Amino acid sequence: MPQQKLNKQSLGQGQDPTFPRLLGERLCLDFVNSIEGRAGPQPHDFLENYEALVHWGMHASLLSKEEERALLQLAQQQPEQAEATWAMALRVRDTLYSIFVALARGEHPTPAALRALQQAYLKVMSHAELTPSSAGFTWTWKSTLTLDRMLWPVVQSAVDLLASTVVARVRECPGCGDCGWLFVDISKAGKRQWCSMEGCGSRAKMRRLYQRQHRQNARG
Ligand SMILES: [Zn+2]
């Protein structure tokens, strides 16, 4: 499946500054990171309803403005289905988190989580078709708009990541014991520790500095 064309901004910031930045280096991890402070005492979930899921799709450049409008309209006409799609999206997010956090910690994902991803993948691939491309043929998404449209490339991205060698580079940001965001370490040295240097990285640095000064003062 060809990667969605991403502009430079959407690679880091995303389209909407009120949503979490897209720092996972893979779409599926950005989706997992739609909860902020997952490992902390007060996690904040940005996908609070179906509308938020659509807005996140825009934020991650997965939907056009027209598609966003059409989906919101569809959700108004079919509120129960929209609610069910939202609940399903949260289950997919839990599945992805459980698989990739296990890998980041050097553990095995559970067979149940892998089975759930497999099922989600088979379902989304029913929306794909083979079309001619410069290299022969390629999978592209059909133009039909269903309520779960933004999830198709997310699930695809998870399977792509699992089947690639960079899966060994999936990391979990420790933050200050409160972050828990997942990302692929694409740095040359493979030593990226934080979801972002200027966010969790600098918070951890400040904390170390403070602790050192505190110890010195205590001794002083
Ligand atoms: Zn972090």
CSV table of C-alpha atoms and ligand atoms in Angstrom, one decimal:
chain,number,residue,atom,x,y,z
A,1,MET,CA,0.0,0.0,0.0
A,2,PRO,CA,1.6,3.3,-0.9
A,3,GLN,CA,2.2,5.5,2.0
A,4,GLN,CA,-0.1,8.5,2.5
A,5,LYS,CA,1.7,11.6,1.2
A,6,LEU,CA,2.7,13.4,4.3
A,7,ASN,CA,4.0,16.9,4.4
A,8,LYS,CA,6.7,17.9,6.8
A,9,GLN,CA,4.4,19.4,9.3
A,10,SER,CA,2.2,16.3,9.5
A,11,LEU,CA,5.2,14.2,10.2
A,12,GLY,CA,5.8,15.9,13.5
A,13,GLN,CA,3.0,18.2,14.5
A,14,GLY,CA,0.0,16.9,12.6
A,15,GLN,CA,-2.6,19.2,11.3
A,16,ASP,CA,-4.3,20.2,14.5
A,17,PRO,CA,-2.3,21.6,17.4
A,18,THR,CA,-5.0,20.7,19.9
A,19,PHE,CA,-4.2,17.0,19.3
A,20,PRO,CA,-1.0,15.2,20.4
A,21,ARG,CA,2.0,15.5,18.1
A,22,LEU,CA,2.7,12.6,15.7
A,23,LEU,CA,6.1,11.4,17.0
A,24,GLY,CA,5.7,7.7,16.6
A,25,GLU,CA,7.4,7.5,13.2
A,26,ARG,CA,4.7,5.1,12.2
A,27,LEU,CA,1.0,5.8,11.8
A,28,CYS,CA,-0.1,2.9,14.0
A,29,LEU,CA,2.1,4.2,16.9
A,30,ASP,CA,0.7,7.8,16.4
A,31,PHE,CA,-2.7,6.2,16.8
A,32,VAL,CA,-1.6,4.5,20.0
A,33,ASN,CA,-0.2,7.8,21.2
A,34,SER,CA,-3.6,9.5,21.0
A,35,ILE,CA,-3.6,9.0,24.8
A,36,GLU,CA,-1.3,11.4,26.6
A,37,GLY,CA,0.4,10.4,29.9
A,38,ARG,CA,-0.7,6.8,29.5
A,39,ALA,CA,1.7,5.7,32.2
A,40,GLY,CA,1.0,8.6,34.6
A,41,PRO,CA,-1.7,9.2,37.2
A,42,GLN,CA,-3.9,11.2,34.9
A,43,PRO,CA,-4.0,9.9,31.3
A,44,HIS,CA,-5.8,12.1,28.8
A,45,ASP,CA,-7.6,10.3,26.0
A,46,PHE,CA,-8.0,12.5,22.9
A,47,LEU,CA,-10.4,10.1,21.2
A,48,GLU,CA,-13.4,10.9,23.5
A,49,ASN,CA,-16.1,10.2,20.9
A,50,TYR,CA,-16.6,9.4,17.2
A,51,GLU,CA,-16.2,13.0,16.1
A,52,ALA,CA,-12.8,13.2,17.8
A,53,LEU,CA,-11.8,10.0,15.9
A,54,VAL,CA,-12.7,11.8,12.7
A,55,HIS,CA,-10.7,14.9,13.7
A,56,TRP,CA,-7.7,12.7,14.6
A,57,GLY,CA,-8.0,11.3,11.0
A,58,MET,CA,-7.7,14.8,9.7
A,59,HIS,CA,-4.9,15.6,12.1
A,60,ALA,CA,-2.9,12.6,10.8
A,61,SER,CA,-3.6,13.6,7.2
A,62,LEU,CA,-5.7,10.4,6.6
A,63,LEU,CA,-8.9,12.2,5.6
A,64,SER,CA,-9.5,15.2,3.3
A,65,LYS,CA,-11.7,18.1,4.4
A,66,GLU,CA,-14.5,16.7,2.2
A,67,GLU,CA,-14.2,13.2,3.7
A,68,GLU,CA,-14.2,14.7,7.2
A,69,ARG,CA,-17.4,16.6,6.5
A,70,ALA,CA,-19.0,13.5,4.9
A,71,LEU,CA,-18.1,11.3,7.8
A,72,LEU,CA,-19.4,13.7,10.4
A,73,GLN,CA,-22.7,13.9,8.4
A,74,LEU,CA,-22.9,10.1,8.1
A,75,ALA,CA,-22.3,9.9,11.9
A,76,GLN,CA,-25.3,12.2,12.4
A,77,GLN,CA,-27.5,10.0,10.3
A,78,GLN,CA,-26.2,6.8,11.9
A,79,PRO,CA,-25.4,7.7,15.5
A,80,GLU,CA,-25.4,4.1,16.7
A,81,GLN,CA,-23.1,2.8,14.0
A,82,ALA,CA,-20.8,5.8,14.7
A,83,GLU,CA,-20.7,4.9,18.4
A,84,ALA,CA,-20.0,1.3,17.5
A,85,THR,CA,-17.2,2.3,15.1
A,86,TRP,CA,-15.6,4.5,17.8
A,87,ALA,CA,-15.8,1.6,20.4
A,88,MET,CA,-14.2,-0.6,17.8
A,89,ALA,CA,-11.4,1.9,17.1
A,90,LEU,CA,-10.6,2.0,20.8
A,91,ARG,CA,-10.4,-1.8,20.9
A,92,VAL,CA,-8.0,-1.7,17.9
A,93,ARG,CA,-5.9,0.9,19.7
A,94,ASP,CA,-5.8,-1.3,22.8
A,95,THR,CA,-4.7,-4.2,20.6
A,96,LEU,CA,-2.0,-2.2,18.9
A,97,TYR,CA,-0.7,-0.9,22.3
A,98,SER,CA,-0.6,-4.3,23.8
A,99,ILE,CA,1.4,-5.8,20.8
A,100,PHE,CA,3.9,-3.0,20.4
A,101,VAL,CA,4.5,-2.2,24.1
A,102,ALA,CA,5.2,-5.9,24.6
A,103,LEU,CA,7.8,-5.8,21.7
A,104,ALA,CA,9.3,-2.6,23.1
A,105,ARG,CA,9.8,-4.4,26.4
A,106,GLY,CA,11.3,-7.4,24.8
A,107,GLU,CA,8.3,-9.6,25.5
A,108,HIS,CA,6.0,-11.6,23.2
A,109,PRO,CA,2.7,-10.1,22.2
A,110,THR,CA,-0.2,-12.3,23.3
A,111,PRO,CA,-1.8,-14.7,20.7
A,112,ALA,CA,-5.2,-13.0,21.4
A,113,ALA,CA,-3.8,-9.6,20.5
A,114,LEU,CA,-2.2,-10.9,17.3
A,115,ARG,CA,-5.4,-12.7,16.4
A,116,ALA,CA,-7.4,-9.5,16.9
A,117,LEU,CA,-5.0,-7.5,14.7
A,118,GLN,CA,-5.2,-10.3,12.1
A,119,GLN,CA,-9.0,-10.0,12.1
A,120,ALA,CA,-8.9,-6.3,11.9
A,121,TYR,CA,-6.5,-6.5,8.9
A,122,LEU,CA,-8.6,-9.0,7.0
A,123,LYS,CA,-11.6,-6.7,7.5
A,124,VAL,CA,-9.8,-3.5,6.3
A,125,MET,CA,-8.3,-5.2,3.3
A,126,SER,CA,-11.8,-5.8,2.0
A,127,HIS,CA,-11.6,-2.0,1.3
A,128,ALA,CA,-8.4,-2.4,-0.8
A,129,GLU,CA,-8.1,-3.1,-4.5
A,130,LEU,CA,-5.3,-3.8,-6.9
A,131,THR,CA,-4.7,-0.9,-9.3
A,132,PRO,CA,-2.0,-0.4,-12.0
A,133,SER,CA,1.0,1.6,-10.9
A,134,SER,CA,4.4,2.6,-12.4
A,135,ALA,CA,5.9,-0.6,-10.8
A,136,GLY,CA,3.1,-2.9,-12.0
A,137,PHE,CA,0.2,-3.1,-9.6
A,138,THR,CA,-0.3,-1.9,-6.1
A,139,TRP,CA,-2.9,-2.0,-3.4
A,140,THR,CA,-4.9,1.2,-3.1
A,141,TRP,CA,-7.9,2.0,-1.0
A,142,LYS,CA,-11.4,2.0,-2.6
A,143,SER,CA,-13.1,5.4,-2.7
A,144,THR,CA,-16.1,4.2,-0.8
A,145,LEU,CA,-16.5,6.0,2.5
A,146,THR,CA,-17.4,4.0,5.6
A,147,LEU,CA,-17.4,5.2,9.1
A,148,ASP,CA,-14.1,3.4,9.9
A,149,ARG,CA,-12.3,4.9,6.9
A,150,MET,CA,-9.5,6.5,9.0
A,151,LEU,CA,-8.7,3.1,10.6
A,152,TRP,CA,-7.8,1.3,7.3
A,153,PRO,CA,-4.3,2.8,6.9
A,154,VAL,CA,-3.7,2.6,10.7
A,155,VAL,CA,-4.3,-1.2,10.7
A,156,GLN,CA,-2.3,-1.6,7.5
A,157,SER,CA,0.6,0.4,9.1
A,158,ALA,CA,0.6,-2.0,12.1
A,159,VAL,CA,0.9,-5.1,9.9
A,160,ASP,CA,3.6,-3.4,7.8
A,161,LEU,CA,5.6,-2.5,11.0
A,162,LEU,CA,5.2,-6.0,12.4
A,163,ALA,CA,6.4,-7.6,9.2
A,164,SER,CA,9.5,-5.3,8.9
A,165,THR,CA,12.9,-5.3,10.5
A,166,VAL,CA,12.4,-2.0,12.2
A,167,VAL,CA,9.9,-3.6,14.5
A,168,ALA,CA,13.0,-4.3,16.6
A,169,ARG,CA,13.4,-0.6,17.0
A,170,VAL,CA,10.0,0.0,18.7
A,171,ARG,CA,10.6,1.9,22.0
A,172,GLU,CA,8.5,3.1,24.9
A,173,CYS,CA,9.2,6.6,26.2
A,174,PRO,CA,9.8,6.5,29.9
A,175,GLY,CA,9.1,10.3,30.3
A,176,CYS,CA,9.4,10.9,34.0
A,177,GLY,CA,7.6,7.7,34.7
A,178,ASP,CA,4.5,9.1,33.1
A,179,CYS,CA,4.7,9.1,29.3
A,180,GLY,CA,4.5,5.6,27.8
A,181,TRP,CA,4.3,6.8,24.2
A,182,LEU,CA,5.6,4.4,21.6
A,183,PHE,CA,7.9,5.3,18.7
A,184,VAL,CA,10.2,3.7,16.2
A,185,ASP,CA,13.8,4.7,16.9
A,186,ILE,CA,15.0,5.7,13.4
A,187,SER,CA,18.1,7.4,14.6
A,188,LYS,CA,21.4,6.1,13.1
A,189,ALA,CA,22.9,5.1,16.4
A,190,GLY,CA,19.6,3.5,17.6
A,191,LYS,CA,19.8,5.3,21.0
A,192,ARG,CA,16.7,7.5,20.9
A,193,GLN,CA,15.2,7.4,24.4
A,194,TRP,CA,12.4,9.9,24.3
A,195,CYS,CA,9.3,10.5,22.3
A,196,SER,CA,10.6,14.0,21.9
A,197,MET,CA,13.9,15.6,23.0
A,198,GLU,CA,12.3,19.0,23.7
A,199,GLY,CA,9.4,17.4,25.6
A,200,CYS,CA,10.1,14.3,27.7
A,201,GLY,CA,13.9,14.5,27.0
A,202,SER,CA,14.3,18.0,28.5
A,203,ARG,CA,11.9,17.3,31.4
A,204,ALA,CA,14.1,14.3,32.4
A,205,LYS,CA,17.2,16.4,32.0
A,206,MET,CA,15.8,19.1,34.3
A,207,ARG,CA,14.8,16.5,36.8
A,208,ARG,CA,18.3,15.0,36.9
A,209,LEU,CA,19.7,18.5,37.3
A,210,TYR,CA,17.3,19.3,40.1
A,211,GLN,CA,18.1,16.0,41.9
A,212,ARG,CA,21.8,16.7,41.6
A,213,GLN,CA,21.5,20.2,43.0
A,214,HIS,CA,19.2,18.9,45.8
A,215,ARG,CA,21.8,16.3,46.8
A,216,GLN,CA,24.6,18.9,46.7
A,217,ASN,CA,22.6,21.4,48.9
A,218,ALA,CA,21.8,18.6,51.3
A,219,ARG,CA,25.5,17.8,51.6
A,220,GLY,CA,26.5,21.5,51.6
B,1,ZN,ZN,7.6,10.9,26.1
